[in-house]
CSV table of C-alpha atoms in Angstrom, one decimal:
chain,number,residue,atom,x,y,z
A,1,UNK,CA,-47.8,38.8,2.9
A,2,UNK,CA,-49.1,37.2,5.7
A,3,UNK,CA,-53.3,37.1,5.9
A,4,UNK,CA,-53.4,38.7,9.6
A,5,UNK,CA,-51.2,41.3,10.6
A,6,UNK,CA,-50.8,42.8,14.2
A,7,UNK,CA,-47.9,45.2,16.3
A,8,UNK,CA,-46.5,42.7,17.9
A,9,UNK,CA,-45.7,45.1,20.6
A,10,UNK,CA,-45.1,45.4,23.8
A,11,UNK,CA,-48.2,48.1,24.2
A,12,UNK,CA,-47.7,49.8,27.7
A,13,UNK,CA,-50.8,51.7,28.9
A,14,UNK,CA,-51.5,53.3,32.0
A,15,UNK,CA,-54.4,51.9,34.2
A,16,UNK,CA,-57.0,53.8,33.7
A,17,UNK,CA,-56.3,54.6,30.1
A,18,UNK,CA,-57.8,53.5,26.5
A,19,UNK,CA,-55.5,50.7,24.9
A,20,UNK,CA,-55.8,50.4,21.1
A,21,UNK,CA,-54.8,47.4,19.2
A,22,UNK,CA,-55.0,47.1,15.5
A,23,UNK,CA,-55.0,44.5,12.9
A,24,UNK,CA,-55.3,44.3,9.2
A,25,UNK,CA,-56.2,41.1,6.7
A,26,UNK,CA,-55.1,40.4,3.3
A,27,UNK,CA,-58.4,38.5,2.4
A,28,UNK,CA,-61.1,40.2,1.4
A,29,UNK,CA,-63.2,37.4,1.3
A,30,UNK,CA,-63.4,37.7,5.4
A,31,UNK,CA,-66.6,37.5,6.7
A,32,UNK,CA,-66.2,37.0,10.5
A,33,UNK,CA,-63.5,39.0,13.0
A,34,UNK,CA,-62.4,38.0,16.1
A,35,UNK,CA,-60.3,38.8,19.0
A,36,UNK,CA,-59.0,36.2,21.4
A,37,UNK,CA,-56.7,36.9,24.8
A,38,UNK,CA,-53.9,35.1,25.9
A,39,UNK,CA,-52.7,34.7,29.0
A,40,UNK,CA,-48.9,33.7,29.4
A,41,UNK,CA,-49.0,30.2,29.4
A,42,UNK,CA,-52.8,29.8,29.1
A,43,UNK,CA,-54.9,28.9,26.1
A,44,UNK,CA,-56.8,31.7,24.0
A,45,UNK,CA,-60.0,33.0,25.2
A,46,UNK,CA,-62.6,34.3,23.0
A,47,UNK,CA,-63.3,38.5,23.8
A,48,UNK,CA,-65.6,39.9,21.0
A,49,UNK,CA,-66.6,38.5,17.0
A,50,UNK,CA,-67.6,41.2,14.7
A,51,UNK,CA,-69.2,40.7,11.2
A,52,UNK,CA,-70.7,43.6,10.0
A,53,UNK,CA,-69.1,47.4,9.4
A,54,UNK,CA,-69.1,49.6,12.4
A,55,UNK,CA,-68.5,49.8,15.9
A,56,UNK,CA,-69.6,46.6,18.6
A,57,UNK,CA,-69.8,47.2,22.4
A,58,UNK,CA,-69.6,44.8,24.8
A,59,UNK,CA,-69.0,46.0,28.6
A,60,UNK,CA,-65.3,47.7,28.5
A,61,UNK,CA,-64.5,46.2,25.4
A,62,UNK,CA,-65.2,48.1,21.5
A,63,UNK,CA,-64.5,46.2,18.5
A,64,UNK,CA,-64.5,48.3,15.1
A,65,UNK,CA,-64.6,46.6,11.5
A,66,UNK,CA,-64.1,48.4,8.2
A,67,UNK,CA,-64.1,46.1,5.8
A,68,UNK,CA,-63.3,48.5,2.9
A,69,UNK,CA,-59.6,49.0,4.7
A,70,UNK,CA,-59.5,45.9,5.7
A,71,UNK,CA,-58.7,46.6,9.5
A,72,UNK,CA,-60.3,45.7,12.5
A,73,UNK,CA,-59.2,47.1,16.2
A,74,UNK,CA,-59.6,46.4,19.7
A,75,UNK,CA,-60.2,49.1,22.3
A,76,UNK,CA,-60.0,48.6,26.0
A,77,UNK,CA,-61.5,51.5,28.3
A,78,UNK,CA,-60.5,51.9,31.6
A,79,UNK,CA,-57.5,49.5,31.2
A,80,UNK,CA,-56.5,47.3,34.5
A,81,UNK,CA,-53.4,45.2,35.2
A,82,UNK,CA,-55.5,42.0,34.8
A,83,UNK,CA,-55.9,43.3,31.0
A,84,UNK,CA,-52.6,42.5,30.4
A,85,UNK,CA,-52.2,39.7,28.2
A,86,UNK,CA,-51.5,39.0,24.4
A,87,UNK,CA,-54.8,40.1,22.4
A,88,UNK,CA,-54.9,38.0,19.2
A,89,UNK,CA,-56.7,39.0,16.0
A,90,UNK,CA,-58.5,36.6,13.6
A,91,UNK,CA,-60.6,36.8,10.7
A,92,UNK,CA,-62.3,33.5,8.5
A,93,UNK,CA,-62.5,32.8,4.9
A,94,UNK,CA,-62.2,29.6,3.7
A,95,UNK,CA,-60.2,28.5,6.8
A,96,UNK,CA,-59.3,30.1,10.1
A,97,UNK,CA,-56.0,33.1,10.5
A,98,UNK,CA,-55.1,33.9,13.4
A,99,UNK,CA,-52.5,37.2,13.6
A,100,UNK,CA,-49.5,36.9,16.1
A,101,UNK,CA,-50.4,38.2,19.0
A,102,UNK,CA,-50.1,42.2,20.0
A,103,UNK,CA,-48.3,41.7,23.8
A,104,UNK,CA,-50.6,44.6,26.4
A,105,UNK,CA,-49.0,45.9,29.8
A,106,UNK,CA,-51.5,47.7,31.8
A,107,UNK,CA,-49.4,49.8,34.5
A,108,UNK,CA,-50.3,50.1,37.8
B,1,UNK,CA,-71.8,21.9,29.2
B,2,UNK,CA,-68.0,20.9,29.4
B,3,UNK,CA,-65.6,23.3,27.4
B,4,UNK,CA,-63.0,21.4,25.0
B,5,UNK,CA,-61.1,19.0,26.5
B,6,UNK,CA,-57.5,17.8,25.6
B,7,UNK,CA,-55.3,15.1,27.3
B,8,UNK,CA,-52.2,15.1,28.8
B,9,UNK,CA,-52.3,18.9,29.8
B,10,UNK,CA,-47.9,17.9,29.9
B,11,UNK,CA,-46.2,15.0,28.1
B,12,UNK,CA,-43.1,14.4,28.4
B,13,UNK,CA,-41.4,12.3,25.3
B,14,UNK,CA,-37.8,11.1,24.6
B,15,UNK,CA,-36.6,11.5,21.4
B,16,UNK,CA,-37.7,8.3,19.1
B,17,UNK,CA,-40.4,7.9,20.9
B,18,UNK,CA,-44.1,8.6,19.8
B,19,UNK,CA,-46.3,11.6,21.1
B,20,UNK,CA,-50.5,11.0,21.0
B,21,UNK,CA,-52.5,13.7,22.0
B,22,UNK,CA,-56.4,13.9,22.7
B,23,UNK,CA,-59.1,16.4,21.9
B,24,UNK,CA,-62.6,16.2,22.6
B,25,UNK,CA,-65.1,18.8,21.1
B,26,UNK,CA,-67.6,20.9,22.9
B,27,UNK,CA,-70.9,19.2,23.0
B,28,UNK,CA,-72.7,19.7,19.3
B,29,UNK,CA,-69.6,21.0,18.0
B,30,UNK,CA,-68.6,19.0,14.9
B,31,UNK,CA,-65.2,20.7,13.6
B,32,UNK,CA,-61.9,20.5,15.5
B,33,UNK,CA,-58.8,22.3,14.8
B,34,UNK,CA,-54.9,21.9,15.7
B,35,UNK,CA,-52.7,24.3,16.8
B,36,UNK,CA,-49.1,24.7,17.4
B,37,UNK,CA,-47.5,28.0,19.5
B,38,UNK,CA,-43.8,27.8,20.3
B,39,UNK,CA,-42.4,30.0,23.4
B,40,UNK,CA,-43.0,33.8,22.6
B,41,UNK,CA,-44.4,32.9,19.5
B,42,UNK,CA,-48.1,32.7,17.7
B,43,UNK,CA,-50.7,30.3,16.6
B,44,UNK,CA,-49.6,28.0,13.8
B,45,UNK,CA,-52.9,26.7,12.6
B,46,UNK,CA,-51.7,22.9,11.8
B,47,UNK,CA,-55.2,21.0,10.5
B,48,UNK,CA,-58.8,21.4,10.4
B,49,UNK,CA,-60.9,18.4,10.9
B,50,UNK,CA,-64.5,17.2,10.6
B,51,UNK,CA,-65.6,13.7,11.8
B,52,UNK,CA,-63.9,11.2,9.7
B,53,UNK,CA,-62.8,13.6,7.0
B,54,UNK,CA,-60.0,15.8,7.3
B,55,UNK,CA,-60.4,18.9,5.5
B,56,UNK,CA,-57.1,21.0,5.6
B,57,UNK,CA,-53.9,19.8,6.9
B,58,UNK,CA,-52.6,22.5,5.1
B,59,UNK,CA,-50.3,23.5,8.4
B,60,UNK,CA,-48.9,19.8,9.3
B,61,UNK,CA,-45.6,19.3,8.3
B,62,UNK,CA,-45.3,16.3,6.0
B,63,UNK,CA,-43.5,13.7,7.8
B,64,UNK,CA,-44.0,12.1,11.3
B,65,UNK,CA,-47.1,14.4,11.7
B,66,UNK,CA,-50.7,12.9,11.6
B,67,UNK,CA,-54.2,13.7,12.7
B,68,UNK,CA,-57.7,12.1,12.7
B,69,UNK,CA,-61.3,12.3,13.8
B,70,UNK,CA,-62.6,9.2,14.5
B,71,UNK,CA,-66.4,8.6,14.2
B,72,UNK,CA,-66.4,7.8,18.1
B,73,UNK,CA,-64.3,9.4,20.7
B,74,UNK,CA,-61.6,11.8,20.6
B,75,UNK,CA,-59.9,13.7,17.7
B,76,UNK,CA,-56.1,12.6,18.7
B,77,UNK,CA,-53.3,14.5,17.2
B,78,UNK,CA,-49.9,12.0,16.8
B,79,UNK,CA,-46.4,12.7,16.2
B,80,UNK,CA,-43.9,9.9,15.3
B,81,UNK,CA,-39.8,9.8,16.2
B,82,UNK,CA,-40.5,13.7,17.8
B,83,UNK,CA,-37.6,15.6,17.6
B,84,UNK,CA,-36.6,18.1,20.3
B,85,UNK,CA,-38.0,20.9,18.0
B,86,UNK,CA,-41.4,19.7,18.5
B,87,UNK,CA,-41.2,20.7,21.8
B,88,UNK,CA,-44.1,23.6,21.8
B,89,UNK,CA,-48.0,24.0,23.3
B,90,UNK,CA,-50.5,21.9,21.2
B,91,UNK,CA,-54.1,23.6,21.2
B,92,UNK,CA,-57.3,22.2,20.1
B,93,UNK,CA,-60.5,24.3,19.5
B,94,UNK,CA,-63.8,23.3,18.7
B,95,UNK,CA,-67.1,25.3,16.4
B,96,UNK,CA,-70.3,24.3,15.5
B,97,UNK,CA,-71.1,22.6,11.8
B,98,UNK,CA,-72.8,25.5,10.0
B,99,UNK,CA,-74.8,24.5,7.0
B,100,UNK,CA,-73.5,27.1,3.8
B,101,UNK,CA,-72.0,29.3,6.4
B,102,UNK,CA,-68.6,30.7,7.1
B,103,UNK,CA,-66.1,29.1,9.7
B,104,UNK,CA,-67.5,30.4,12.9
B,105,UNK,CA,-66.5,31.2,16.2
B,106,UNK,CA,-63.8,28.5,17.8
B,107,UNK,CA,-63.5,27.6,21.3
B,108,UNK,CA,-59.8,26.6,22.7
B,109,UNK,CA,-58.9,24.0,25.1
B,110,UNK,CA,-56.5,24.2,27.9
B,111,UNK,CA,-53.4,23.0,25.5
B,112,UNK,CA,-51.0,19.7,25.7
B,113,UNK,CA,-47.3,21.4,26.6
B,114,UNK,CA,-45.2,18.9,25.1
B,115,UNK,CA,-41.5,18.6,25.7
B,116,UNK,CA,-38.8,16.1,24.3
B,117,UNK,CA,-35.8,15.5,26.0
């Protein structure tokens, strides 16, 4: 079982729409959450951390932890073309995970 | 305050021949992790490193690969007799030392493509 798990994809959304990426973790000795965006050819880029249980805001961008499920998501409002990317999910324990990528097409 | 730095951004090897690449942490940031991504695929976290003490290399294979963290200057990332398969992106990232704390947030660098003719 792998300690991050993602849909690799391809997600196609609208622009405009809500995108919704999801991830799960095997380790429930997590205690931080991230999620990183990727760029073809480019390095990852940190988008939000999360730590606690609940819902985190941050301009377009809502990350959602529940630890008890062991799932963290991504949600993208009003989705544009430059949102498309790969959205990575990672969580810590004793080292770092990082899933494999969840590939996003925002349609023009 | 400079991001993470690595060094070449593209090297290109023959096979045989030796492949050295550089990382330099953001400023105050003590650990430094390697990754590896092959076309179309994800990270493969390699080896996790704190200044003059390597603390998982969990992820390098166990032959021809080698990392360190010198006391001063780069963290440098070396590959002996590389092998067309080791053709791939090379990623660095950096965090802060957090005393009793979890691993924390890590900051990439722009990558070393390396290819191997």
């Amino acid at each position: 079982q792998k300690e991050v798990e993602q849909n690799s994809g391809p997600l196609s959304v609208p622009e405009g729409a809500i995108a919704s990426l999801n991830c799960t973790y095997s380790d429930r000795g997590s205690q931080s959450f991230f999620w990183y965006r990727q760029y073809s050819g480019k390095s990852p880029e940190l988008i939000m951390s999360i730590y606690s249980n609940g819902d985190k805001e941050d301009g377009r961008f809502t990350a959602q932890l529940n630890k008890a499920s062991q799932y963290v998501s991504l949600l993208i409002r009003d989705s544009q073309p430059s949102d498309s990317a790969t959205y990575l999910c990672a969580t810590t324990g004793n080292q770092f995970y990082f899933g494999t990528g969840t590939s996003l097409t925002v349609i023009p | 305050n400079a991001g993470v730095m690595q060094n070449p951004r593209h090297l290109v090897r023959r096979r045989g021949q030796e492949a050295r690449l550089r990382c330099s942490p953001m400023k105050g940031h003590s650990h430094v992790y390697w990754y590896r991504q092959l076309p179309e695929e994800g990270l493969k976290f390699m080896v996790y490193l704190q200044k003059e003490n390597i603390i998982d290399e969990s992820g390098m294979p166990k032959e021809r690969f080698s990392a360190e963290f010198p006391k001063e200057g780069p963290s440098i990332l070396r590959i002996q007799q590389v092998v067309r398969g080791d053709s791939a992106a090379y990623f660095c990232a950096s965090s802060p030392y957090i005393t009793g704390g979890p691993v924390d947030t890590q900051y990439f660098g722009p990558g070393t493509r390396l290819t191997v003719l």
